[in-house]
Amino acid sequence: MHFGLTDEQEMIVSTVRSFVENEIYPHEAMVERTGQVPHELGEEIKQKVIDLGFYACNFPEEVGGPGLSHLEFTLVERELGRGSMALTHFFGRPQNILMACNDEQRERYLLPAVRGERMDALAMTEPDAGSDVRGMKCQAVRDDGDWVINGSKHFISGAEHADFFIVFIATGVDDTPKGPKKRITTFLVDRGTPGFEVREGYNSVSHKGYKNYILYFDNCRLPDAQVLGEVDGGFDVMNEWLYATRLTVAAFSVGRARRCFDYALNYSAERKQFGQPIGKFQGVGFQIADMITEIDAADWLTLAAAWRLDQGLPSNREIASAKLYASETLARVTDTTLQIYGGMGLMDDFPIERFWRDARVERIWDGTSEIQRHIISRDLLRPLGA
Amino acid sequence: MKVLVPVKRVIDYNVKVRVKADGTGVDLANVKMSMNPFDEIAVEEAIRLKEAGKADEVVAVSIGVKQAQETLRTALAMGADRAILVVAADDVHTDIEPLAVAKILAAVVKEEEPGIVLCGKQAIDNDMNATGQMLSALLGWSQATFASELDIDGDSAKVTREVDGGLQTISVKMPTIVTVDLRLNEPRYASLPNIMKAKRKPLDEKTAADYGVDVTPRLEIVSTTEPEARAAGIKVDSVDDLIAKLKDAGAV
Ligand SMILES: Cc1cc2nc3c(=O)[nH]c(=O)nc-3n(C[C@H](O)[C@H](O)[C@H](O)COP(=O)(O)OP(=O)(O)OC[C@H]3O[C@@H](n4cnc5c(N)ncnc54)[C@H](O)[C@@H]3O)c2cc1C
């Protein structure tokens, strides 16, 4: 067993770390205050990332990406997790799902996305269909050889910057012994398509500036050429590609937890009460010990899951465990750090209150903690007939 | 023209330094180590010379422990063409003194025959500010220290130096030793393609003995102490008050 990184991997980590510290941190307070990233700033960050060859670093060489392993890409995501998500969005990791593009779609979507010319967003969730993806109501029906779409999607991140959307839409129902089951198809929808509209969404306390939007389809007509993968093959596309985003949530959580922990560690060494650094009180010192233990555990769980993917081993359960544990660790670490800061932790003079707010969504999106536990337990119990 | 850039592996400038219990130095076990920031500037300048067509090869050299290999890989990932590692110590706490480093560098220069050696003006670990100058003396080459601008033109170089009270511009004969200051340039990040390429670039490993240089320390560290904690400041009500207080303290 070998737990070390290669020289290249160390350099990837240190380059991304310096990039986040120098190009992202200085703008964080402004993004937090204004709740948005100015267009020029986003473009400037994107251009720097393109110049550094890190744009779309989750893509293989055959389509113009750098061909990193899952482990290496996870290391990149971990370092990016330190920075504001609204800003690191421009570090550009298009949805892996675009690899499902056919030759013609490659030219229109995949390749421009990898080059940073077109940005994407992914839409699955609906007001009445969150964890229960199959419960979606947004539907496409056949009309004169095209698809006509009606319905809506909400909580769609990155929509303001997106040039096109990867949208999961119901295309029929099957009767099964367990009751009716929706068939789902993945569509590529360009911004500006008639009958398709992007509207402002809700205000979230997590990740200010990384806004969510609502998509409306009102008799929106799409030709077959906009179907990604097979008609009715939406779940195949999801299963083949969506694990990747869950692993990125785990990696994000570990990186953010480490940044937060450094604040806790330094503050407990510097802040004095009753004539001594508060870290000397066992009540605080033990919290430091528990935090670093959990962060290290979450880190290894995440890297091990990425390593399994690289080995081609079954990884679904391991990724779910990593996502579950890392996001919950981040919640505990940010909460404990805030407690160590006392009242000052709540003030926006320090980034702690922001880390604490940001952390909350990690246990919800890309599959709630409960859904991850469901995946883990079903993986273990189903083979036993339970 | 070939450019030789010596790079040193030092404690990362972000690390909070802790003095070792026995006072012989600072604790370097398990702390983040990086390329000396001034050396990064030297590597950047060398790569820019190459990009400008004024140099055709950039060779990075590091003298120290085996782990300095990582520092050299960073130089290669930034764009250096090849690297030479001279292993001169086993223990990460052993600092090779400037004279020994300069002697090894002089031997490397004889082998490599660069047209210019670009050094950092000092290493941030012990702030000796001596290696470049000693190397110049050993080789009998011209030297220009604390460079904030460098312009090579044929067999001479125009160097702007940051000196007390202003800038001084001098002309030196090539080949020359230039030690670089903070404002010369802003070093680039290693790009991902260059990081991946770095592994395939040649890195020769030598030892101090290969160059016949005795690296036994001549200096003895008597003690190392934490800097005194800064005394708490005070708040003043007005500019007049500030000036009065400064006058009292004899500062103006
Ligand atoms: C800021 C933000 C950005 C988002 N961005 C996107 C995006 O870009 N694209 C996109 O498609 N979606 C996005 N989402 C949606 C996100 O993935 C969903 O919020 C998530 O899947 C949960 O769905 P829900 O909010 O409808 O909660 P629900 O599914 O209604 O869940 C409510 C509660 O019930 C629990 N629950 C549900 N089912 C079970 C079960 N079987 N067993 C036990 N407990 C259960 C849940 O764990 C949860 O606690 C985003 C969400 C947020 C908050």
mmCIF file of C-alpha atoms and ligand atoms in Angstrom, chain A residues 95 121-133 153-159 166 168 204 206-207 210-213 361 363-371 374, ligand 1:
data_model
loop_
_atom_site.group_PDB
_atom_site.id
_atom_site.type_symbol
_atom_site.label_atom_id
_atom_site.label_comp_id
_atom_site.label_asym_id
_atom_site.label_seq_id
_atom_site.Cartn_x
_atom_site.Cartn_y
_atom_site.Cartn_z
ATOM 1 C CA GLN A 95 -20.448 18.082 -16.797
ATOM 2 C CA ALA A 121 -25.709 23.700 -16.457
ATOM 3 C CA LEU A 122 -27.470 20.507 -15.442
ATOM 4 C CA ALA A 123 -31.186 20.329 -14.634
ATOM 5 C CA MET A 124 -32.873 17.420 -12.970
ATOM 6 C CA THR A 125 -34.673 18.738 -9.892
ATOM 7 C CA GLU A 126 -38.257 19.997 -9.963
ATOM 8 C CA PRO A 127 -40.454 21.548 -7.289
ATOM 9 C CA ASP A 128 -42.212 18.197 -6.842
ATOM 10 C CA ALA A 129 -39.307 15.924 -7.695
ATOM 11 C CA GLY A 130 -36.132 16.225 -5.643
ATOM 12 C CA SER A 131 -34.728 13.005 -4.258
ATOM 13 C CA ASP A 132 -37.439 11.206 -6.180
ATOM 14 C CA VAL A 133 -36.051 11.993 -9.626
ATOM 15 C CA LYS A 153 -37.041 22.727 -13.196
ATOM 16 C CA HIS A 154 -35.833 24.556 -10.110
ATOM 17 C CA PHE A 155 -32.653 24.987 -8.033
ATOM 18 C CA ILE A 156 -30.565 25.033 -11.225
ATOM 19 C CA SER A 157 -27.044 26.210 -10.407
ATOM 20 C CA GLY A 158 -24.846 28.137 -12.781
ATOM 21 C CA ALA A 159 -27.786 28.886 -15.095
ATOM 22 C CA ILE A 166 -28.450 19.341 -19.958
ATOM 23 C CA PHE A 168 -33.652 15.367 -17.796
ATOM 24 C CA SER A 204 -29.866 30.680 -0.739
ATOM 25 C CA SER A 206 -25.165 28.864 1.116
ATOM 26 C CA HIS A 207 -22.617 29.919 -1.511
ATOM 27 C CA TYR A 210 -23.481 30.848 -6.866
ATOM 28 C CA LYS A 211 -27.095 31.390 -7.709
ATOM 29 C CA ASN A 212 -29.845 28.941 -8.538
ATOM 30 C CA TYR A 213 -32.453 29.482 -11.261
ATOM 31 C CA VAL A 361 -26.013 22.685 1.330
ATOM 32 C CA ARG A 363 -25.583 17.568 2.910
ATOM 33 C CA ILE A 364 -28.507 18.315 0.623
ATOM 34 C CA TRP A 365 -27.493 18.619 -3.009
ATOM 35 C CA ASP A 366 -26.302 15.835 -5.266
ATOM 36 C CA GLY A 367 -28.274 13.434 -3.112
ATOM 37 C CA THR A 368 -29.132 14.212 0.511
ATOM 38 C CA SER A 369 -27.325 12.451 3.354
ATOM 39 C CA GLU A 370 -30.381 10.221 3.689
ATOM 40 C CA ILE A 371 -30.214 9.262 0.027
ATOM 41 C CA HIS A 374 -30.024 4.625 1.268
HETATM 42 C C1 LIG C 1 -28.442 25.609 -3.806
HETATM 43 C C2 LIG C 1 -28.906 24.409 -4.567
HETATM 44 C C3 LIG C 1 -28.444 24.187 -5.855
HETATM 45 C C4 LIG C 1 -28.886 23.082 -6.581
HETATM 46 N N1 LIG C 1 -28.422 22.908 -7.862
HETATM 47 C C5 LIG C 1 -29.009 21.936 -8.627
HETATM 48 C C6 LIG C 1 -28.696 21.819 -10.016
HETATM 49 O O1 LIG C 1 -27.854 22.562 -10.555
HETATM 50 N N2 LIG C 1 -29.343 20.890 -10.754
HETATM 51 C C7 LIG C 1 -30.253 20.043 -10.218
HETATM 52 O O2 LIG C 1 -30.808 19.218 -10.926
HETATM 53 N N3 LIG C 1 -30.556 20.092 -8.885
HETATM 54 C C8 LIG C 1 -29.956 21.022 -8.086
HETATM 55 N N4 LIG C 1 -30.272 21.100 -6.744
HETATM 56 C C9 LIG C 1 -31.257 20.171 -6.210
HETATM 57 C C10 LIG C 1 -30.739 19.180 -5.188
HETATM 58 O O3 LIG C 1 -30.041 18.145 -5.795
HETATM 59 C C11 LIG C 1 -31.963 18.724 -4.392
HETATM 60 O O4 LIG C 1 -32.275 19.757 -3.497
HETATM 61 C C12 LIG C 1 -31.754 17.436 -3.646
HETATM 62 O O5 LIG C 1 -31.656 16.364 -4.529
HETATM 63 C C13 LIG C 1 -32.890 17.165 -2.650
HETATM 64 O O6 LIG C 1 -34.169 17.356 -3.218
HETATM 65 P P1 LIG C 1 -35.236 18.264 -2.472
HETATM 66 O O7 LIG C 1 -34.601 19.530 -2.103
HETATM 67 O O8 LIG C 1 -36.440 18.325 -3.332
HETATM 68 O O9 LIG C 1 -35.593 17.499 -1.143
HETATM 69 P P2 LIG C 1 -36.611 16.254 -0.977
HETATM 70 O O10 LIG C 1 -36.261 15.191 -1.932
HETATM 71 O O11 LIG C 1 -37.994 16.748 -0.965
HETATM 72 O O12 LIG C 1 -36.215 15.744 0.447
HETATM 73 C C14 LIG C 1 -36.790 16.252 1.647
HETATM 74 C C15 LIG C 1 -36.265 15.418 2.818
HETATM 75 O O13 LIG C 1 -36.749 14.083 2.706
HETATM 76 C C16 LIG C 1 -35.684 13.184 2.754
HETATM 77 N N5 LIG C 1 -35.960 12.026 1.912
HETATM 78 C C17 LIG C 1 -36.411 12.026 0.643
HETATM 79 N N6 LIG C 1 -36.490 10.773 0.189
HETATM 80 C C18 LIG C 1 -36.084 9.970 1.188
HETATM 81 C C19 LIG C 1 -35.900 8.560 1.318
HETATM 82 N N7 LIG C 1 -36.177 7.721 0.312
HETATM 83 N N8 LIG C 1 -35.459 8.084 2.488
HETATM 84 C C20 LIG C 1 -35.167 8.917 3.518
HETATM 85 N N9 LIG C 1 -35.291 10.243 3.437
HETATM 86 C C21 LIG C 1 -35.752 10.759 2.286
HETATM 87 C C22 LIG C 1 -34.505 13.957 2.252
HETATM 88 O O14 LIG C 1 -33.292 13.392 2.670
HETATM 89 C C23 LIG C 1 -34.758 15.316 2.852
HETATM 90 O O15 LIG C 1 -34.287 15.339 4.173
HETATM 91 C C24 LIG C 1 -29.799 22.169 -5.991
HETATM 92 C C25 LIG C 1 -30.220 22.378 -4.680
HETATM 93 C C26 LIG C 1 -29.805 23.475 -3.972
HETATM 94 C C27 LIG C 1 -30.302 23.650 -2.573
#
